[in-house]
mmCIF file of C-alpha atoms in Angstrom:
data_model
loop_
_atom_site.group_PDB
_atom_site.id
_atom_site.type_symbol
_atom_site.label_atom_id
_atom_site.label_comp_id
_atom_site.label_asym_id
_atom_site.label_seq_id
_atom_site.Cartn_x
_atom_site.Cartn_y
_atom_site.Cartn_z
ATOM 1 C CA UNK E 1 4.497 -12.498 -60.127
ATOM 2 C CA UNK E 2 4.588 -10.027 -57.577
ATOM 3 C CA UNK E 3 6.989 -9.615 -55.341
ATOM 4 C CA UNK E 4 5.413 -10.645 -52.556
ATOM 5 C CA UNK E 5 5.384 -14.473 -54.388
ATOM 6 C CA UNK E 6 9.126 -14.139 -55.623
ATOM 7 C CA UNK E 7 11.291 -15.729 -53.263
ATOM 8 C CA UNK E 8 14.279 -12.985 -51.847
ATOM 9 C CA UNK E 9 17.613 -13.494 -52.461
ATOM 10 C CA UNK E 10 19.976 -11.285 -50.612
ATOM 11 C CA UNK E 11 21.467 -8.115 -51.704
ATOM 12 C CA UNK E 12 24.220 -7.988 -53.869
ATOM 13 C CA UNK E 13 25.415 -5.310 -51.979
ATOM 14 C CA UNK E 14 23.354 -4.637 -49.326
ATOM 15 C CA UNK E 15 25.130 -0.958 -48.667
ATOM 16 C CA UNK E 16 23.830 0.301 -51.691
ATOM 17 C CA UNK E 17 21.027 -1.616 -51.986
ATOM 18 C CA UNK E 18 18.623 -1.566 -54.841
ATOM 19 C CA UNK E 19 14.715 -0.414 -54.300
ATOM 20 C CA UNK E 20 13.829 -3.700 -56.269
ATOM 21 C CA UNK E 21 15.568 -5.357 -53.465
ATOM 22 C CA UNK E 22 14.368 -3.404 -50.961
ATOM 23 C CA UNK E 23 11.556 -4.384 -51.641
ATOM 24 C CA UNK E 24 11.941 -8.301 -52.029
ATOM 25 C CA UNK E 25 13.499 -7.877 -48.856
ATOM 26 C CA UNK E 26 10.465 -5.817 -47.076
ATOM 27 C CA UNK E 27 7.994 -8.873 -47.932
ATOM 28 C CA UNK E 28 10.176 -11.368 -46.888
ATOM 29 C CA UNK E 29 12.555 -9.658 -44.208
ATOM 30 C CA UNK E 30 13.541 -13.074 -42.351
ATOM 31 C CA UNK E 31 15.203 -14.200 -45.681
ATOM 32 C CA UNK E 32 18.341 -11.831 -45.110
ATOM 33 C CA UNK E 33 17.557 -10.630 -40.504
ATOM 34 C CA UNK E 34 18.270 -6.694 -39.451
ATOM 35 C CA UNK E 35 20.694 -8.803 -37.071
ATOM 36 C CA UNK E 36 23.150 -9.354 -39.752
ATOM 37 C CA UNK E 37 23.007 -6.136 -42.497
ATOM 38 C CA UNK E 38 26.116 -3.706 -42.129
ATOM 39 C CA UNK E 39 25.846 -1.520 -39.057
ATOM 40 C CA UNK E 40 23.850 1.776 -38.824
ATOM 41 C CA UNK E 41 21.606 0.167 -42.313
ATOM 42 C CA UNK E 42 18.749 1.782 -41.531
ATOM 43 C CA UNK E 43 20.852 4.815 -41.693
ATOM 44 C CA UNK E 44 22.325 4.346 -44.976
ATOM 45 C CA UNK E 45 19.292 3.297 -46.888
ATOM 46 C CA UNK E 46 17.270 6.567 -45.355
ATOM 47 C CA UNK E 47 18.286 8.955 -48.406
ATOM 48 C CA UNK E 48 16.364 10.245 -50.956
ATOM 49 C CA UNK E 49 17.523 6.643 -53.707
ATOM 50 C CA UNK E 50 15.225 4.933 -51.199
ATOM 51 C CA UNK E 51 12.850 7.242 -49.397
ATOM 52 C CA UNK E 52 9.617 6.880 -52.541
ATOM 53 C CA UNK E 53 10.033 3.133 -52.170
ATOM 54 C CA UNK E 54 10.376 3.291 -48.399
ATOM 55 C CA UNK E 55 6.810 5.432 -48.140
ATOM 56 C CA UNK E 56 5.758 2.911 -50.394
ATOM 57 C CA UNK E 57 6.611 -0.160 -47.660
ATOM 58 C CA UNK E 58 5.023 1.730 -45.084
ATOM 59 C CA UNK E 59 1.838 2.835 -46.193
ATOM 60 C CA UNK E 60 1.192 -0.395 -46.863
ATOM 61 C CA UNK E 61 -0.456 -2.315 -43.820
ATOM 62 C CA UNK E 62 1.051 -5.337 -44.840
ATOM 63 C CA UNK E 63 4.267 -5.318 -45.269
ATOM 64 C CA UNK E 64 6.104 -7.346 -42.849
ATOM 65 C CA UNK E 65 9.160 -4.742 -42.638
ATOM 66 C CA UNK E 66 6.978 -1.638 -42.167
ATOM 67 C CA UNK E 67 8.024 -0.075 -39.127
ATOM 68 C CA UNK E 68 11.710 -0.349 -40.776
ATOM 69 C CA UNK E 69 10.143 1.555 -42.814
ATOM 70 C CA UNK E 70 8.253 4.078 -40.951
ATOM 71 C CA UNK E 71 11.490 3.660 -38.816
ATOM 72 C CA UNK E 72 13.323 5.243 -42.036
ATOM 73 C CA UNK E 73 11.086 7.641 -42.401
ATOM 74 C CA UNK E 74 11.430 9.550 -39.501
ATOM 75 C CA UNK E 75 15.602 9.342 -40.562
ATOM 76 C CA UNK E 76 14.717 10.595 -43.415
ATOM 77 C CA UNK E 77 12.407 13.539 -42.114
ATOM 78 C CA UNK E 78 14.970 14.358 -39.539
ATOM 79 C CA UNK E 79 18.139 14.731 -41.803
ATOM 80 C CA UNK E 80 16.371 16.973 -44.155
ATOM 81 C CA UNK E 81 14.890 19.496 -40.835
ATOM 82 C CA UNK E 82 18.110 19.321 -39.212
ATOM 83 C CA UNK E 83 20.339 20.375 -42.184
ATOM 84 C CA UNK E 84 17.803 22.670 -43.630
ATOM 85 C CA UNK E 85 17.121 20.642 -46.234
ATOM 86 C CA UNK E 86 20.623 20.438 -47.457
ATOM 87 C CA UNK E 87 20.414 16.383 -47.398
ATOM 88 C CA UNK E 88 17.237 15.894 -49.308
ATOM 89 C CA UNK E 89 14.857 18.531 -50.903
ATOM 90 C CA UNK E 90 12.011 20.188 -48.933
ATOM 91 C CA UNK E 91 9.734 19.563 -51.825
ATOM 92 C CA UNK E 92 10.262 15.649 -52.060
ATOM 93 C CA UNK E 93 9.090 15.888 -47.966
ATOM 94 C CA UNK E 94 6.464 18.119 -48.346
ATOM 95 C CA UNK E 95 4.667 15.556 -51.074
ATOM 96 C CA UNK E 96 5.415 12.937 -48.638
ATOM 97 C CA UNK E 97 3.660 14.543 -45.760
ATOM 98 C CA UNK E 98 0.854 15.839 -47.949
ATOM 99 C CA UNK E 99 0.600 12.188 -49.272
ATOM 100 C CA UNK E 100 0.510 10.402 -46.373
ATOM 101 C CA UNK E 101 -1.978 12.906 -44.762
ATOM 102 C CA UNK E 102 -4.292 12.276 -47.630
ATOM 103 C CA UNK E 103 -3.940 8.561 -48.045
ATOM 104 C CA UNK E 104 -2.056 7.013 -45.470
ATOM 105 C CA UNK E 105 -3.839 4.857 -42.320
ATOM 106 C CA UNK E 106 -3.145 5.959 -38.312
ATOM 107 C CA UNK E 107 0.374 5.736 -38.290
ATOM 108 C CA UNK E 108 1.997 7.090 -41.452
ATOM 109 C CA UNK E 109 -0.082 10.074 -40.077
ATOM 110 C CA UNK E 110 1.176 10.255 -36.704
ATOM 111 C CA UNK E 111 4.239 10.882 -38.473
ATOM 112 C CA UNK E 112 2.981 13.052 -41.136
ATOM 113 C CA UNK E 113 2.139 15.076 -38.140
ATOM 114 C CA UNK E 114 5.559 14.741 -36.423
ATOM 115 C CA UNK E 115 7.583 15.668 -39.452
ATOM 116 C CA UNK E 116 5.275 19.354 -39.645
ATOM 117 C CA UNK E 117 5.551 19.702 -35.917
ATOM 118 C CA UNK E 118 9.946 18.758 -36.494
ATOM 119 C CA UNK E 119 9.367 21.049 -39.690
ATOM 120 C CA UNK E 120 7.523 24.165 -37.264
ATOM 121 C CA UNK E 121 10.038 23.830 -34.216
ATOM 122 C CA UNK E 122 13.401 22.017 -35.239
ATOM 123 C CA UNK E 123 14.432 22.327 -31.090
ATOM 124 C CA UNK E 124 12.016 19.011 -30.618
ATOM 125 C CA UNK E 125 14.547 17.198 -32.309
ATOM 126 C CA UNK E 126 15.693 14.564 -29.655
ATOM 127 C CA UNK E 127 18.050 11.331 -31.985
ATOM 128 C CA UNK E 128 16.519 8.215 -29.375
ATOM 129 C CA UNK E 129 12.822 9.144 -30.938
ATOM 130 C CA UNK E 130 13.737 9.909 -34.647
ATOM 131 C CA UNK E 131 16.910 7.825 -35.822
ATOM 132 C CA UNK E 132 16.710 5.142 -32.047
ATOM 133 C CA UNK E 133 12.799 4.122 -33.307
ATOM 134 C CA UNK E 134 11.283 6.256 -30.353
ATOM 135 C CA UNK E 135 8.926 7.695 -32.331
ATOM 136 C CA UNK E 136 8.100 4.499 -34.186
ATOM 137 C CA UNK E 137 7.563 2.289 -31.193
ATOM 138 C CA UNK E 138 5.599 4.715 -28.645
ATOM 139 C CA UNK E 139 3.038 5.779 -31.832
ATOM 140 C CA UNK E 140 2.855 8.813 -30.160
ATOM 141 C CA UNK E 141 1.864 12.835 -31.992
ATOM 142 C CA UNK E 142 4.352 15.401 -30.357
ATOM 143 C CA UNK E 143 2.557 18.355 -29.153
#
């Protein structure tokens, strides 16, 4: 049985979900609405432990929570770059960017492009765009 076919019954600890829980929720996001999650849940799940799961979800055009996963990838990228990669390994970020460029659709290629632009020009960081979903909503490339 695939994750998409199983029933999601909630998080054991929503502040620290497992990759399997996050994946199951992403394919049935109405089972636990975002509004019922802890404050700043997007910031809580956007770390190294879940980034590969978030990346897989964002790469899947059929995932109902894809935009949420993509939003978390923007947070992850900005957090790494703004902390000069003290928060997240630069190597992991680069690998994700390269994979998105090779295998991703337009949304993922835009994320990769924007990540490279911010890496080269950290002064282009705008909290609203990177951490409040602005770049996901507007689906725009940074210049």
